[in-house]
Amino acid sequence: MSFRLMVLLLTLACVLPVAAAQTAREQMILQIQELMQQNRPTEAHEALNAALRKYPGDAGLENLLGIIEAQAGNYPAAEAAFKRAITRMPKFTGAYLNLGRLYQENSGRDPSAPQKALLTYQRLLQFQPDNPEANYQCAVLLQLRGQYAASLQYLSRLPADYQGRATVLAVRCANFAGLGKPVQAAETARQLALHPDFSEPDVFSILPALTDELGVRLLEALLARERATTETLHRLGLLYERQGRLVEARQALEKSIGGSPPSAGLLLELARVAYQQQDYKGALGYLAHARDLEPRNAAIHYSFGMSCIRLRLVAEAHVSFGRAVELEPDNPQYNYAMGAASAYRRDPAEAIPYLQKYLRLKPQDAQGHLLLGAVYFRSGDYQAARSELLAAMKRRETAAGAHYFLGRVARQEGRIDEAVRELELTLQAAPQHADALAELGQCRLQQKDYAAAEESLQRALAIDPENYAANFNLLVLYSRTRDKREAAQAQWFEEIKKLRTDKEQEFLRAIEIRPD
């Protein structure tokens, strides 16, 4: 039984008739109360049924039945009992308050419960407009609905001794924040943080309405007063993350583990923060633990794959993305990642089914068309590649990439002038596109325009000194022109090959521009 329902139960005597003939009834009620306080619900229910048989239609007993049913988790039965009590005694304050609280406590299972709670409290206020509990709960419900001004009106009706309570200050702070009144919100938050009764529920109930700065200030106040639990640390860590304070976020989330084993969800959050810190090995550690806890959680496998990408563990990423798709075959993001991971393996055609599935799920996504076009290009199906690339070319965000691959298609098919035009269109949209500059340098090599070739290749390397294609083509250029820099370039190119391969470079770029 909730504390609030118990209080109402113990004040039930105020609605009982005082005639001597009712003494037996009152004794039955007291007996039922004692059974409930002793946590003997079955016996209390039996005693109440006996009382209702003796006093059918009794509003007080119906209210008591509602409390027993609410305690047992029987929401529909409790609702019906409180409604019967109100019908039989239309100004039964306790029954209204019990029914309103019942709705609030069952909002998770009944989407209409918050609205019904508000209407219940408002009905009570029609005949008892100064009722503090009803006014306060109306303020709470309206604040949660984002009706901040209306919520403040209900708070203004509370007695003077209520106005300074921590619970009231919390709702007022949320209303000021929601109305975009930062000065009033900050001052109310300051008063709340100093209040002797300030506690976690006061903050948790209003966090969605607060700015991150105010939320952090109040949660830190709980920590300073040693009134914080692991849940406070958890919420504080998430707010730090949203503020970009990643060191504090990770520390708070680590501390929120406490003495209990961490959940997979918390480990995922820690991995996300570590990933943003570019601590990819740390992220993998969290994710490996989470994967052990929930091996069928596709999100964990996907996140593991993304961290592997950052560490250039391409084979491991492929396995993880494959597991994610296996667990959630209709998730577009997982299909895209698996397609990208498969695109630069020995057989790029392996990627095609995943990217086709992705485009069936998100047919308007230009990035999907661009990647599928690149895969068809690598597979040697230039006609299919051109179709996808033309679709990608229509969108501004993918036009440069589409022209780049169309240029590569044209060069492969021997249409060098067309390839140059496509690559120049790429560079008009994206002057820092190192791969396009490297490809343009190769086209100029084939045209035997060695000065223009070197210019393009040097521009590419100024942007990306480790660019595989640009370094290779520059080595070819020096060889053809018998340039004295050939030996040094050959030595450097061997180093580039050790760092990463051309396929890995392209794969990393493809996965970088994955969809949200």
Short mmCIF file of C-alpha atoms in Angstrom, two decimals:
data_model
loop_
_atom_site.label_atom_id
_atom_site.label_comp_id
_atom_site.label_asym_id
_atom_site.label_seq_id
_atom_site.Cartn_x
_atom_site.Cartn_y
_atom_site.Cartn_z
CA MET A 1 0.00 0.00 0.00
CA SER A 2 1.31 3.45 -0.87
CA PHE A 3 1.94 5.92 1.94
CA ARG A 4 -0.66 8.28 0.53
CA LEU A 5 -3.37 5.63 0.36
CA MET A 6 -2.61 4.56 3.92
CA VAL A 7 -3.00 8.13 5.18
CA LEU A 8 -6.38 8.37 3.51
CA LEU A 9 -7.38 5.04 4.99
CA LEU A 10 -6.53 6.14 8.53
CA THR A 11 -8.56 9.34 8.11
CA LEU A 12 -11.57 7.44 6.85
CA ALA A 13 -13.27 7.75 10.23
CA CYS A 14 -13.95 11.41 9.54
CA VAL A 15 -16.69 10.44 7.06
CA LEU A 16 -18.36 7.86 9.32
CA PRO A 17 -21.67 8.65 10.99
CA VAL A 18 -21.33 9.07 14.75
CA ALA A 19 -24.59 7.47 15.85
CA ALA A 20 -24.33 4.69 18.41
CA ALA A 21 -26.05 2.34 15.97
CA GLN A 22 -22.96 2.58 13.77
CA THR A 23 -20.52 1.40 16.43
CA ALA A 24 -20.45 -2.13 15.07
CA ARG A 25 -19.73 -0.82 11.58
CA GLU A 26 -16.89 1.31 12.87
CA GLN A 27 -15.44 -1.66 14.70
CA MET A 28 -15.52 -3.71 11.49
CA ILE A 29 -13.66 -0.93 9.68
CA LEU A 30 -11.05 -0.71 12.42
CA GLN A 31 -10.57 -4.48 12.23
CA ILE A 32 -10.07 -4.28 8.44
CA GLN A 33 -7.58 -1.44 8.91
CA GLU A 34 -5.60 -3.49 11.40
CA LEU A 35 -5.50 -6.49 9.03
CA MET A 36 -4.23 -4.29 6.23
CA GLN A 37 -1.58 -2.72 8.45
CA GLN A 38 -0.47 -6.23 9.45
CA ASN A 39 -0.11 -7.10 5.75
CA ARG A 40 -2.88 -9.71 5.82
CA PRO A 41 -4.69 -8.75 2.60
CA THR A 42 -6.67 -11.96 2.14
CA GLU A 43 -8.21 -11.75 5.61
CA ALA A 44 -8.83 -8.02 5.17
CA HIS A 45 -10.65 -8.70 1.90
CA GLU A 46 -12.79 -11.39 3.51
CA ALA A 47 -13.67 -9.10 6.41
CA LEU A 48 -14.56 -6.31 4.02
CA ASN A 49 -16.81 -8.56 1.94
CA ALA A 50 -18.61 -9.53 5.13
CA ALA A 51 -19.03 -5.84 6.02
CA LEU A 52 -20.42 -5.05 2.56
CA ARG A 53 -22.95 -7.84 2.89
CA LYS A 54 -24.08 -6.33 6.16
CA TYR A 55 -23.93 -2.71 4.92
CA PRO A 56 -24.54 -2.82 1.14
CA GLY A 57 -24.06 0.43 -0.69
CA ASP A 58 -21.82 1.91 2.01
CA ALA A 59 -19.50 4.54 0.45
CA GLY A 60 -16.85 4.22 3.15
CA LEU A 61 -16.63 0.47 2.69
CA GLU A 62 -16.46 0.84 -1.09
CA ASN A 63 -13.56 3.28 -0.63
CA LEU A 64 -11.87 0.78 1.64
CA LEU A 65 -12.38 -1.94 -0.96
CA GLY A 66 -10.73 0.30 -3.54
CA ILE A 67 -7.71 0.67 -1.27
CA ILE A 68 -7.43 -3.10 -0.82
CA GLU A 69 -7.73 -3.71 -4.57
CA ALA A 70 -5.15 -1.00 -5.29
CA GLN A 71 -2.77 -2.56 -2.81
CA ALA A 72 -3.19 -5.90 -4.61
CA GLY A 73 -2.52 -4.29 -7.98
CA ASN A 74 -6.07 -4.80 -9.24
CA TYR A 75 -6.37 -1.50 -11.07
CA PRO A 76 -9.80 -1.96 -12.76
CA ALA A 77 -11.38 -3.29 -9.57
CA ALA A 78 -9.92 -0.47 -7.47
CA GLU A 79 -11.10 2.14 -9.98
CA ALA A 80 -14.62 0.70 -9.96
CA ALA A 81 -14.76 0.64 -6.14
CA PHE A 82 -13.63 4.28 -5.78
CA LYS A 83 -16.15 5.35 -8.42
CA ARG A 84 -18.94 3.57 -6.57
CA ALA A 85 -17.92 5.33 -3.36
CA ILE A 86 -18.09 8.71 -5.13
CA THR A 87 -21.46 7.89 -6.68
CA ARG A 88 -22.88 6.99 -3.28
CA MET A 89 -21.28 10.00 -1.56
CA PRO A 90 -20.61 12.73 -4.20
CA LYS A 91 -18.58 14.87 -1.78
CA PHE A 92 -16.43 12.07 -0.36
CA THR A 93 -13.04 13.82 -0.42
CA GLY A 94 -10.99 10.75 0.44
CA ALA A 95 -12.45 8.69 -2.40
CA TYR A 96 -11.62 11.44 -4.94
CA LEU A 97 -8.04 11.66 -3.70
CA ASN A 98 -7.65 7.88 -3.70
CA LEU A 99 -9.03 7.61 -7.24
CA GLY A 100 -6.77 10.41 -8.48
CA ARG A 101 -3.70 8.80 -6.92
CA LEU A 102 -4.70 5.41 -8.36
CA TYR A 103 -4.75 6.91 -11.85
CA GLN A 104 -1.36 8.57 -11.33
CA GLU A 105 0.22 5.35 -10.13
CA ASN A 106 -1.13 3.43 -13.15
CA SER A 107 -0.25 5.87 -15.92
CA GLY A 108 2.19 3.32 -17.32
CA ARG A 109 -0.54 0.75 -18.00
CA ASP A 110 -3.36 3.16 -18.90
CA PRO A 111 -2.43 6.01 -21.30
CA SER A 112 -5.64 7.83 -20.40
CA ALA A 113 -4.94 7.67 -16.64
CA PRO A 114 -3.21 11.10 -16.32
CA GLN A 115 -6.16 12.85 -17.97
CA LYS A 116 -8.61 10.93 -15.78
CA ALA A 117 -6.59 11.86 -12.69
CA LEU A 118 -6.69 15.54 -13.62
CA LEU A 119 -10.45 15.44 -14.16
CA THR A 120 -10.92 13.65 -10.82
CA TYR A 121 -8.99 16.30 -8.88
CA GLN A 122 -10.81 19.07 -10.74
CA ARG A 123 -14.17 17.53 -9.78
CA LEU A 124 -13.07 17.58 -6.15
CA LEU A 125 -12.07 21.23 -6.43
CA GLN A 126 -15.55 22.13 -7.67
CA PHE A 127 -16.94 21.60 -4.17
CA GLN A 128 -13.70 22.02 -2.20
CA PRO A 129 -11.67 24.65 -4.10
CA ASP A 130 -9.07 25.11 -1.37
CA ASN A 131 -8.13 21.44 -1.05
CA PRO A 132 -4.28 21.52 -0.97
CA GLU A 133 -3.73 17.98 -2.22
CA ALA A 134 -6.04 18.37 -5.21
CA ASN A 135 -4.55 21.72 -6.18
CA TYR A 136 -1.01 20.39 -5.87
CA GLN A 137 -1.74 17.25 -7.92
CA CYS A 138 -3.43 19.33 -10.64
CA ALA A 139 -0.26 21.44 -10.76
CA VAL A 140 1.89 18.30 -11.06
CA LEU A 141 -0.23 16.79 -13.84
CA LEU A 142 -0.36 20.02 -15.83
CA GLN A 143 3.40 20.52 -15.49
CA LEU A 144 3.97 17.03 -16.88
CA ARG A 145 1.74 17.91 -19.84
CA GLY A 146 3.75 21.07 -20.52
CA GLN A 147 0.92 23.40 -19.44
CA TYR A 148 3.25 25.40 -17.26
CA ALA A 149 1.20 28.59 -16.82
CA ALA A 150 -1.90 26.63 -15.80
CA SER A 151 0.22 24.60 -13.37
CA LEU A 152 1.47 27.79 -11.72
CA GLN A 153 -2.12 28.94 -11.24
CA TYR A 154 -2.93 25.83 -9.22
CA LEU A 155 0.23 26.28 -7.15
CA SER A 156 -0.82 29.83 -6.35
CA ARG A 157 -3.96 28.48 -4.66
CA LEU A 158 -1.99 26.52 -2.07
CA PRO A 159 -1.91 27.80 1.52
CA ALA A 160 1.07 29.86 2.61
CA ASP A 161 2.58 27.02 4.64
CA TYR A 162 2.59 24.84 1.50
CA GLN A 163 4.30 27.36 -0.77
CA GLY A 164 7.78 26.74 0.62
CA ARG A 165 7.65 22.94 0.61
CA ALA A 166 10.28 21.12 -1.42
CA THR A 167 7.72 19.31 -3.58
CA VAL A 168 6.02 22.61 -4.45
CA LEU A 169 9.31 24.35 -5.16
CA ALA A 170 10.24 21.51 -7.53
CA VAL A 171 7.07 21.89 -9.60
CA ARG A 172 7.41 25.68 -9.63
CA CYS A 173 11.02 25.38 -10.81
CA ALA A 174 9.98 23.10 -13.66
CA ASN A 175 7.21 25.51 -14.67
CA PHE A 176 9.55 28.50 -14.78
CA ALA A 177 12.06 26.48 -16.81
CA GLY A 178 9.34 25.33 -19.19
CA LEU A 179 8.10 28.90 -19.66
CA GLY A 180 11.60 30.06 -20.56
CA LYS A 181 12.11 32.12 -17.42
CA PRO A 182 15.71 31.23 -16.50
CA VAL A 183 16.13 33.79 -13.70
CA GLN A 184 13.04 32.61 -11.80
CA ALA A 185 13.88 28.98 -12.50
CA ALA A 186 17.44 29.39 -11.19
CA GLU A 187 16.29 31.16 -8.04
CA THR A 188 13.67 28.49 -7.33
CA ALA A 189 16.27 25.77 -7.95
CA ARG A 190 18.56 27.50 -5.45
CA GLN A 191 15.80 27.51 -2.83
CA LEU A 192 15.01 23.87 -3.56
CA ALA A 193 18.65 22.78 -3.24
CA LEU A 194 18.86 24.43 0.20
CA HIS A 195 15.58 23.04 1.47
CA PRO A 196 15.99 20.59 4.41
CA ASP A 197 13.52 18.14 2.81
CA PHE A 198 15.14 18.26 -0.64
CA SER A 199 15.38 14.69 -2.00
CA GLU A 200 15.84 12.66 -5.17
CA PRO A 201 12.14 12.41 -6.12
CA ASP A 202 11.93 16.20 -6.18
CA VAL A 203 14.56 16.29 -8.94
CA PHE A 204 13.65 13.13 -10.85
CA SER A 205 10.04 14.23 -11.31
CA ILE A 206 11.00 17.49 -13.03
CA LEU A 207 14.21 16.67 -14.92
CA PRO A 208 12.53 16.48 -18.36
CA ALA A 209 11.37 20.10 -18.02
CA LEU A 210 14.70 21.49 -16.81
CA THR A 211 17.63 22.71 -18.81
CA ASP A 212 20.66 20.46 -18.56
CA GLU A 213 22.42 23.14 -16.53
CA LEU A 214 19.65 23.27 -13.91
CA GLY A 215 19.39 19.48 -13.83
CA VAL A 216 23.12 19.15 -13.19
CA ARG A 217 23.00 21.84 -10.50
CA LEU A 218 20.26 20.04 -8.56
CA LEU A 219 21.76 16.57 -8.92
CA GLU A 220 25.15 17.89 -7.81
CA ALA A 221 23.41 19.44 -4.80
CA LEU A 222 22.11 16.00 -3.85
CA LEU A 223 25.65 14.64 -4.10
CA ALA A 224 27.02 17.45 -1.98
CA ARG A 225 24.45 16.74 0.72
CA GLU A 226 25.12 12.99 0.53
CA ARG A 227 21.52 12.29 -0.41
CA ALA A 228 22.27 10.68 -3.74
CA THR A 229 21.83 7.07 -4.75
CA THR A 230 23.33 5.29 -7.72
CA GLU A 231 20.33 6.48 -9.75
CA THR A 232 21.35 10.10 -9.11
CA LEU A 233 24.85 9.31 -10.34
CA HIS A 234 23.41 7.60 -13.39
CA ARG A 235 21.22 10.53 -14.35
CA LEU A 236 24.01 12.97 -13.64
CA GLY A 237 26.33 11.01 -15.90
CA LEU A 238 23.84 11.20 -18.75
CA LEU A 239 23.42 14.94 -18.29
CA TYR A 240 27.21 15.42 -18.24
CA GLU A 241 27.36 13.50 -21.52
CA ARG A 242 24.76 15.77 -23.10
CA GLN A 243 26.83 18.76 -22.02
CA GLY A 244 29.92 17.25 -23.60
CA ARG A 245 31.60 16.78 -20.21
CA LEU A 246 32.72 13.29 -21.11
CA VAL A 247 35.29 12.77 -18.33
CA GLU A 248 32.74 13.60 -15.63
CA ALA A 249 30.09 11.59 -17.46
CA ARG A 250 32.19 8.46 -17.48
CA GLN A 251 33.21 8.87 -13.85
CA ALA A 252 29.59 9.34 -12.75
CA LEU A 253 28.38 6.36 -14.76
CA GLU A 254 31.19 4.19 -13.39
CA LYS A 255 30.28 5.20 -9.83
CA SER A 256 26.61 4.47 -10.51
CA ILE A 257 27.48 0.79 -10.80
CA GLY A 258 27.88 0.76 -7.02
CA GLY A 259 28.29 -2.64 -5.48
CA SER A 260 25.95 -4.43 -7.90
CA PRO A 261 26.86 -6.01 -11.22
CA PRO A 262 26.30 -3.48 -14.03
CA SER A 263 23.38 -3.91 -16.40
CA ALA A 264 23.88 -4.28 -20.13
CA GLY A 265 22.14 -0.93 -20.63
CA LEU A 266 24.58 0.87 -18.34
CA LEU A 267 27.53 -0.78 -20.07
CA LEU A 268 26.17 0.40 -23.42
CA GLU A 269 26.02 3.95 -22.07
CA LEU A 270 29.58 3.71 -20.79
CA ALA A 271 30.68 2.37 -24.16
CA ARG A 272 28.97 5.29 -25.89
CA VAL A 273 30.82 7.80 -23.73
CA ALA A 274 34.14 5.99 -24.20
CA TYR A 275 33.53 5.98 -27.96
CA GLN A 276 33.00 9.75 -27.93
CA GLN A 277 36.27 10.07 -25.98
CA GLN A 278 37.90 8.08 -28.79
CA ASP A 279 38.79 5.39 -26.26
CA TYR A 280 37.73 2.61 -28.59
CA LYS A 281 39.49 -0.14 -26.66
CA GLY A 282 37.67 0.97 -23.52
CA ALA A 283 34.39 0.93 -25.44
CA LEU A 284 35.09 -2.62 -26.62
CA GLY A 285 35.71 -3.68 -23.02
CA TYR A 286 32.32 -2.40 -21.88
CA LEU A 287 30.61 -3.91 -24.91
CA ALA A 288 32.23 -7.31 -24.48
CA HIS A 289 30.87 -7.42 -20.93
CA ALA A 290 27.43 -6.28 -22.12
CA ARG A 291 27.48 -8.92 -24.86
CA ASP A 292 28.09 -11.62 -22.27
CA LEU A 293 25.07 -10.39 -20.31
CA GLU A 294 22.74 -10.05 -23.29
CA PRO A 295 24.07 -12.10 -26.21
CA ARG A 296 20.85 -11.56 -28.17
CA ASN A 297 20.90 -7.78 -27.94
CA ALA A 298 21.47 -6.60 -31.50
CA ALA A 299 22.38 -3.06 -30.45
CA ILE A 300 25.35 -4.38 -28.49
CA HIS A 301 26.69 -6.31 -31.48
CA TYR A 302 26.23 -3.27 -33.71
CA SER A 303 28.04 -0.98 -31.26
CA PHE A 304 30.81 -3.56 -30.90
CA GLY A 305 31.22 -3.51 -34.67
CA MET A 306 31.42 0.28 -34.77
CA SER A 307 34.19 0.29 -32.17
CA CYS A 308 36.02 -2.39 -34.16
CA ILE A 309 35.88 -0.11 -37.19
CA ARG A 310 37.65 2.64 -35.28
CA LEU A 311 40.39 0.18 -34.37
CA ARG A 312 40.52 -1.06 -37.99
CA LEU A 313 39.44 -4.53 -36.91
CA VAL A 314 37.49 -4.97 -40.12
CA ALA A 315 36.98 -8.74 -39.90
CA GLU A 316 35.70 -8.48 -36.32
CA ALA A 317 33.36 -5.66 -37.34
CA HIS A 318 31.96 -7.81 -40.14
CA VAL A 319 31.17 -10.61 -37.69
CA SER A 320 29.47 -8.25 -35.24
CA PHE A 321 27.37 -6.51 -37.87
CA GLY A 322 26.36 -9.90 -39.22
CA ARG A 323 25.15 -10.96 -35.78
CA ALA A 324 23.19 -7.72 -35.40
CA VAL A 325 21.42 -8.28 -38.73
CA GLU A 326 20.74 -11.90 -37.81
CA LEU A 327 19.00 -10.78 -34.62
CA GLU A 328 17.13 -7.84 -36.19
CA PRO A 329 16.91 -8.52 -39.94
CA ASP A 330 14.65 -5.54 -40.63
CA ASN A 331 16.77 -2.91 -38.92
CA PRO A 332 17.94 -0.55 -41.70
CA GLN A 333 20.98 0.72 -39.82
CA TYR A 334 22.31 -2.79 -39.23
CA ASN A 335 21.78 -3.75 -42.88
CA TYR A 336 23.62 -0.64 -44.00
CA ALA A 337 26.56 -1.38 -41.71
CA MET A 338 26.70 -5.00 -42.84
CA GLY A 339 26.58 -3.87 -46.45
CA ALA A 340 29.44 -1.44 -45.88
CA ALA A 341 31.44 -4.08 -44.02
CA SER A 342 30.91 -6.59 -46.83
CA ALA A 343 31.57 -4.14 -49.65
CA TYR A 344 35.34 -4.23 -49.35
CA ARG A 345 35.85 -7.92 -48.70
CA ARG A 346 37.17 -10.33 -51.30
CA ASP A 347 33.77 -10.58 -52.97
CA PRO A 348 32.08 -7.18 -52.85
CA ALA A 349 28.88 -8.70 -54.26
CA GLU A 350 28.31 -10.09 -50.75
CA ALA A 351 27.21 -6.59 -49.77
CA ILE A 352 24.48 -6.26 -52.39
CA PRO A 353 21.61 -8.12 -50.59
CA TYR A 354 22.12 -6.08 -47.42
CA LEU A 355 22.15 -2.75 -49.25
CA GLN A 356 19.15 -3.74 -51.35
CA LYS A 357 17.34 -4.61 -48.13
CA TYR A 358 18.35 -1.26 -46.67
CA LEU A 359 16.94 0.58 -49.67
CA ARG A 360 13.71 -1.38 -49.47
CA LEU A 361 13.41 -0.18 -45.89
CA LYS A 362 14.57 3.38 -46.68
CA PRO A 363 14.06 3.84 -50.43
CA GLN A 364 14.62 7.60 -50.40
CA ASP A 365 18.01 7.44 -48.71
CA ALA A 366 20.57 8.79 -51.15
CA GLN A 367 23.49 7.51 -49.10
CA GLY A 368 22.25 3.96 -49.56
CA HIS A 369 22.10 4.46 -53.32
CA LEU A 370 25.63 5.87 -53.29
CA LEU A 371 27.07 2.95 -51.38
CA LEU A 372 25.23 0.38 -53.48
CA GLY A 373 26.50 2.14 -56.59
CA ALA A 374 30.05 1.91 -55.22
CA VAL A 375 29.56 -1.81 -54.56
CA TYR A 376 28.30 -2.44 -58.08
CA PHE A 377 31.34 -0.53 -59.35
CA ARG A 378 33.69 -2.72 -57.34
CA SER A 379 31.85 -5.80 -58.59
CA GLY A 380 32.38 -4.72 -62.20
CA ASP A 381 28.66 -4.18 -62.91
CA TYR A 382 29.01 -0.69 -64.30
CA GLN A 383 25.48 -0.49 -65.70
CA ALA A 384 23.89 -1.22 -62.30
CA ALA A 385 26.41 1.12 -60.67
CA ARG A 386 25.44 3.97 -63.00
CA SER A 387 21.74 3.52 -62.18
CA GLU A 388 22.31 3.83 -58.42
CA LEU A 389 24.82 6.66 -58.79
CA LEU A 390 22.43 8.70 -60.92
CA ALA A 391 19.85 8.37 -58.12
CA ALA A 392 22.44 9.53 -55.58
CA MET A 393 23.51 12.40 -57.83
CA LYS A 394 20.08 14.03 -57.43
CA ARG A 395 20.66 14.79 -53.76
CA ARG A 396 23.01 17.56 -52.73
CA GLU A 397 24.55 15.62 -49.84
CA THR A 398 25.60 12.72 -52.09
CA ALA A 399 26.12 14.43 -55.44
CA ALA A 400 29.88 14.82 -55.00
CA GLY A 401 30.32 11.13 -54.16
CA ALA A 402 28.10 10.10 -57.06
CA HIS A 403 30.11 12.17 -59.55
CA TYR A 404 33.27 10.65 -58.12
CA PHE A 405 32.19 7.09 -58.79
CA LEU A 406 30.67 8.00 -62.14
CA GLY A 407 34.09 9.37 -62.99
CA ARG A 408 35.68 6.08 -61.98
CA VAL A 409 33.15 4.16 -64.08
CA ALA A 410 33.92 6.35 -67.09
CA ARG A 411 37.68 5.87 -66.66
CA GLN A 412 37.29 2.08 -66.39
CA GLU A 413 35.29 2.11 -69.62
CA GLY A 414 37.96 4.22 -71.35
CA ARG A 415 36.00 7.47 -71.52
CA ILE A 416 38.74 9.61 -69.99
CA ASP A 417 37.36 13.02 -70.98
CA GLU A 418 34.01 12.14 -69.44
CA ALA A 419 35.79 10.88 -66.33
CA VAL A 420 37.63 14.20 -65.99
CA ARG A 421 34.34 16.13 -66.27
CA GLU A 422 32.70 14.01 -63.55
CA LEU A 423 35.68 14.39 -61.24
CA GLU A 424 35.79 18.14 -61.76
CA LEU A 425 32.10 18.26 -60.78
CA THR A 426 33.03 16.39 -57.62
CA LEU A 427 35.72 18.91 -56.81
CA GLN A 428 33.42 21.85 -57.47
CA ALA A 429 31.13 20.55 -54.73
CA ALA A 430 33.89 19.19 -52.48
CA PRO A 431 37.29 20.82 -53.12
CA GLN A 432 38.90 18.77 -50.32
CA HIS A 433 37.85 15.40 -51.81
CA ALA A 434 41.27 13.73 -51.76
CA ASP A 435 40.08 10.56 -53.51
CA ALA A 436 38.67 12.58 -56.43
CA LEU A 437 41.97 14.44 -56.75
CA ALA A 438 43.85 11.12 -56.76
CA GLU A 439 41.51 9.75 -59.44
CA LEU A 440 41.84 12.94 -61.48
CA GLY A 441 45.61 12.59 -61.23
CA GLN A 442 45.35 9.08 -62.66
CA CYS A 443 43.22 10.37 -65.54
CA ARG A 444 45.81 13.03 -66.29
CA LEU A 445 48.46 10.32 -66.25
CA GLN A 446 46.52 8.39 -68.88
CA GLN A 447 46.29 11.60 -70.91
CA LYS A 448 50.06 11.99 -70.42
CA ASP A 449 49.51 15.44 -68.96
CA TYR A 450 52.13 14.88 -66.29
CA ALA A 451 52.21 18.42 -64.91
CA ALA A 452 48.45 18.44 -64.33
CA ALA A 453 48.69 14.91 -62.89
CA GLU A 454 51.30 15.92 -60.35
CA GLU A 455 49.34 19.01 -59.39
CA SER A 456 46.22 16.93 -58.62
CA LEU A 457 48.17 14.27 -56.75
CA GLN A 458 50.09 16.77 -54.63
CA ARG A 459 46.80 18.51 -53.73
CA ALA A 460 45.38 15.14 -52.68
CA LEU A 461 48.38 14.41 -50.47
CA ALA A 462 48.28 17.85 -48.90
CA ILE A 463 44.78 16.93 -47.72
CA ASP A 464 45.48 13.27 -46.90
CA PRO A 465 49.21 12.41 -46.79
CA GLU A 466 48.46 8.68 -46.40
CA ASN A 467 46.02 8.48 -49.30
CA TYR A 468 46.72 5.12 -50.90
CA ALA A 469 45.68 5.94 -54.49
CA ALA A 470 47.39 9.32 -54.55
CA ASN A 471 50.67 7.88 -53.28
CA PHE A 472 50.52 4.99 -55.73
CA ASN A 473 49.76 7.23 -58.71
CA LEU A 474 52.52 9.63 -57.70
CA LEU A 475 54.93 6.71 -57.65
CA VAL A 476 53.78 5.74 -61.17
CA LEU A 477 54.22 9.33 -62.31
CA TYR A 478 57.78 9.53 -60.96
CA SER A 479 58.60 6.21 -62.59
CA ARG A 480 57.34 7.32 -65.98
CA THR A 481 59.09 10.66 -65.83
CA ARG A 482 62.25 9.18 -64.28
CA ASP A 483 61.95 11.64 -61.45
CA LYS A 484 64.73 11.51 -58.86
CA ARG A 485 62.09 11.44 -56.11
CA GLU A 486 60.99 7.96 -57.21
CA ALA A 487 63.08 6.04 -54.66
CA ALA A 488 61.88 8.10 -51.71
CA GLN A 489 58.29 7.80 -52.91
CA ALA A 490 58.65 4.02 -53.29
CA GLN A 491 59.95 3.74 -49.75
CA TRP A 492 57.11 5.88 -48.42
CA PHE A 493 54.53 3.88 -50.39
CA GLU A 494 55.74 0.68 -48.72
CA GLU A 495 55.07 2.34 -45.38
CA ILE A 496 51.58 3.33 -46.53
CA LYS A 497 50.83 -0.28 -47.46
CA LYS A 498 51.76 -1.36 -43.96
CA LEU A 499 49.46 1.20 -42.38
CA ARG A 500 46.31 0.24 -44.22
CA THR A 501 45.16 -0.98 -47.57
CA ASP A 502 43.20 0.84 -50.20
CA LYS A 503 40.16 -1.30 -49.45
CA GLU A 504 40.29 -0.47 -45.77
CA GLN A 505 40.47 3.24 -46.54
CA GLU A 506 37.35 3.07 -48.67
CA PHE A 507 35.55 0.92 -46.14
CA LEU A 508 36.28 3.33 -43.30
CA ARG A 509 34.90 6.21 -45.30
CA ALA A 510 31.79 4.26 -46.27
CA ILE A 511 30.96 3.31 -42.70
CA GLU A 512 31.71 6.83 -41.49
CA ILE A 513 28.79 8.23 -43.44
CA ARG A 514 26.32 5.65 -42.21
CA PRO A 515 22.71 6.74 -41.66
CA ASP A 516 21.49 7.75 -38.20
#
